[in-house]
XYZ file of C-alpha atoms in Angstrom:
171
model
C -8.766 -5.526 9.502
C -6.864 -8.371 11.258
C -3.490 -7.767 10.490
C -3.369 -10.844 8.079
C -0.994 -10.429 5.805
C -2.493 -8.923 2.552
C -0.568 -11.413 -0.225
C -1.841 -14.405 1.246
C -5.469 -13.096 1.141
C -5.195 -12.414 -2.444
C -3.719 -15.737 -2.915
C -6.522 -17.623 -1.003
C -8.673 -15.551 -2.945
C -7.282 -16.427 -6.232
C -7.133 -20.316 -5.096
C -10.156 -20.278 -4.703
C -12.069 -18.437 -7.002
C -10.196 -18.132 -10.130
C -7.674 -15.388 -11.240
C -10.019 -13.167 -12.591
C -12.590 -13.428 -9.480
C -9.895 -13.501 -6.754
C -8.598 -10.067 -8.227
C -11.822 -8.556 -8.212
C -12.001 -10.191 -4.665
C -8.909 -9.120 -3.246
C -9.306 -5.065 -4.623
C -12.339 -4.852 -3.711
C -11.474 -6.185 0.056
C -8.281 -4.209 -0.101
C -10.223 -1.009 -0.750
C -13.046 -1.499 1.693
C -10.656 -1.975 4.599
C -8.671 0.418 3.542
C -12.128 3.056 3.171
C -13.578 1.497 7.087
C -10.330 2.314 8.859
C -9.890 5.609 7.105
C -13.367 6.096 8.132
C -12.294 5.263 11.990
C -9.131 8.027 11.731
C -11.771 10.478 10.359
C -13.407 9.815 14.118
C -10.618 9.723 16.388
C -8.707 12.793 17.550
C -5.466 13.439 16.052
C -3.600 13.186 19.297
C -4.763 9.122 19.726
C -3.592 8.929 15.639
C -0.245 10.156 16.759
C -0.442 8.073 19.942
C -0.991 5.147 17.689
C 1.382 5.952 14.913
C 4.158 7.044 16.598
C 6.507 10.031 16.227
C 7.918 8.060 12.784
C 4.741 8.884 11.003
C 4.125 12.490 11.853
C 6.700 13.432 9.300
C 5.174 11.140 6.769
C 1.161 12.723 7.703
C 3.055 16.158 6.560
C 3.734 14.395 3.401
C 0.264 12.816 2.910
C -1.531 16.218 3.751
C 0.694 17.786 1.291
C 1.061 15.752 -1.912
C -1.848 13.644 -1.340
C -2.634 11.213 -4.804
C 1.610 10.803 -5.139
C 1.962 10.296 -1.496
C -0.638 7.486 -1.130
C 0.869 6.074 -3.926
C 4.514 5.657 -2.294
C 3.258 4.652 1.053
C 1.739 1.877 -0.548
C 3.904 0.868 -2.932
C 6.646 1.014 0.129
C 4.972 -0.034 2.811
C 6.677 2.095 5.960
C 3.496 1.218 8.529
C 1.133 -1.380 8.686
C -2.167 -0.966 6.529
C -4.332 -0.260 9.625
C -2.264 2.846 10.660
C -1.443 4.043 7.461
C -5.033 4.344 6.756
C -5.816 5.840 9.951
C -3.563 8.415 9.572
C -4.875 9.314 6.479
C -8.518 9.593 7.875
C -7.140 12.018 10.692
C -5.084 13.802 8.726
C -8.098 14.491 6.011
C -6.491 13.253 2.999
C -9.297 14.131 0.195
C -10.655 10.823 0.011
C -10.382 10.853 -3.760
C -7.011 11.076 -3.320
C -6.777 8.360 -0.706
C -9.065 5.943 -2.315
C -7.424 6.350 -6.297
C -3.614 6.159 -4.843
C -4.528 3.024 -2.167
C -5.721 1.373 -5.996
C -3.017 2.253 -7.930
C -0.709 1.538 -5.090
C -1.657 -1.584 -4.075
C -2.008 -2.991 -7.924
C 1.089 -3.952 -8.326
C 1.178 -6.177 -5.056
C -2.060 -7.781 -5.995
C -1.451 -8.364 -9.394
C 1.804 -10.566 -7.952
C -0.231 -12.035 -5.733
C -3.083 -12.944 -8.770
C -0.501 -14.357 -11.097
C 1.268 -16.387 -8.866
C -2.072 -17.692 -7.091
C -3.244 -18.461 -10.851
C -0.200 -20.579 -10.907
C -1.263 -22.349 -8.163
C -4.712 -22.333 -9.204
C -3.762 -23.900 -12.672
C -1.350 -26.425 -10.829
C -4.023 -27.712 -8.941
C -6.683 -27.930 -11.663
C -4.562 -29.469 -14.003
C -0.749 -30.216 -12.550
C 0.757 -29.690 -15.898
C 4.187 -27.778 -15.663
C 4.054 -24.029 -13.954
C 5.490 -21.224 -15.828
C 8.665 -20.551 -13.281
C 10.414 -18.128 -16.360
C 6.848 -16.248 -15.224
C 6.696 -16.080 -11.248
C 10.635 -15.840 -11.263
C 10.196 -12.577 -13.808
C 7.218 -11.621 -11.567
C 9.482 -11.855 -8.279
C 12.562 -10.046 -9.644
C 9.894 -7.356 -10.900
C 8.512 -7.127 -7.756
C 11.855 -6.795 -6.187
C 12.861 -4.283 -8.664
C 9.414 -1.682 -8.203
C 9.792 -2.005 -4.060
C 13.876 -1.292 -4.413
C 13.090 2.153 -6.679
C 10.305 3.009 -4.744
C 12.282 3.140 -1.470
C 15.002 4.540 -3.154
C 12.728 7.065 -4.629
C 11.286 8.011 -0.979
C 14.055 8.113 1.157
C 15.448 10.715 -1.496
C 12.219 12.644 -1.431
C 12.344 12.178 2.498
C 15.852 13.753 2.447
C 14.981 16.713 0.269
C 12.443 17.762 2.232
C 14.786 17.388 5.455
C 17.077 19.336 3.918
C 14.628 22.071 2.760
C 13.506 22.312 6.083
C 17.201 22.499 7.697
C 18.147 25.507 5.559
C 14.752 27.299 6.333
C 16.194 26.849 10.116
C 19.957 27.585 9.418
């Protein structure tokens, strides 16, 4: 809710409280923000949502609205807003809120589960400072790399398709 940046709460999290606990932590956190502000775009008028978000975003509610479990899942795998608005716009927009709730999880897994194994790293450096795993957070990096290149990839082409489709309904 304050615009912190999500990785380093999971990390903090995971300092402090153990892989397994900081995981549980940090989805748990990430879900309940991401259930109050949906809550909040449920409540506002669709005009202030679009006020907020921006004309960028009005293209990406009709994709939310209209795939809704697959969608969620992209925009959070590929972040294209900040947290706050995406969820907003969600809430507006009446995304089923099974929908939202199960693709803001499976979305944001990957993220955290970075964030959990490197902060056990850290955790297990600072409990014991015997030699960190680097072969595992530099796999974990390049696989993170990897998943967020694809997924934009992925988008951008779905993005374009649907331009497209909509150009030769017009032409």
């Amino acid at each position: 809710l304050t615009m912190f940046p999500r990785p380093l709460i999971t990390l903090a999290a995971v300092v402090a409280f153990g892989p397994l606990q900081g995981f549980v932590y940090a989805m748990v956190g990430v879900l309940g923000a991401a259930l109050l502000t949906y809550s909040a775009g449920r409540f506002l008028s669709r005009d202030a949502i679009r006020r907020l978000a921006g004309a960028r975003l009005n293209r990406i509610s009709r994709k939310l609205r209209r795939r809704g479990l697959l969608s969620v899942i992209a925009v959070r795998l590929v972040p294209v807003a900040p947290f706050i608005v995406v969820n907003m716009v969600a809430g507006a927009f009446h995304i089923r809120v099974s929908h939202y709730s199960l693709g803001t999880a499976i979305g944001m897994l990957p993220g955290t589960l970075a964030a959990t194994l490197f902060g056990g790293q850290v955790h297990s450096f600072l409990r014991d400072s015997g030699p960190i795993n680097y072969g595992l957070i530099a796999l974990l990096v390049v696989g993170v790399v990897l998943a967020f290149v694809a997924m934009r990839w992925w988008l951008r082409r779905r993005l374009a398709m649907a331009d497209g489709k909509a150009t030769s309904r017009l032409g």
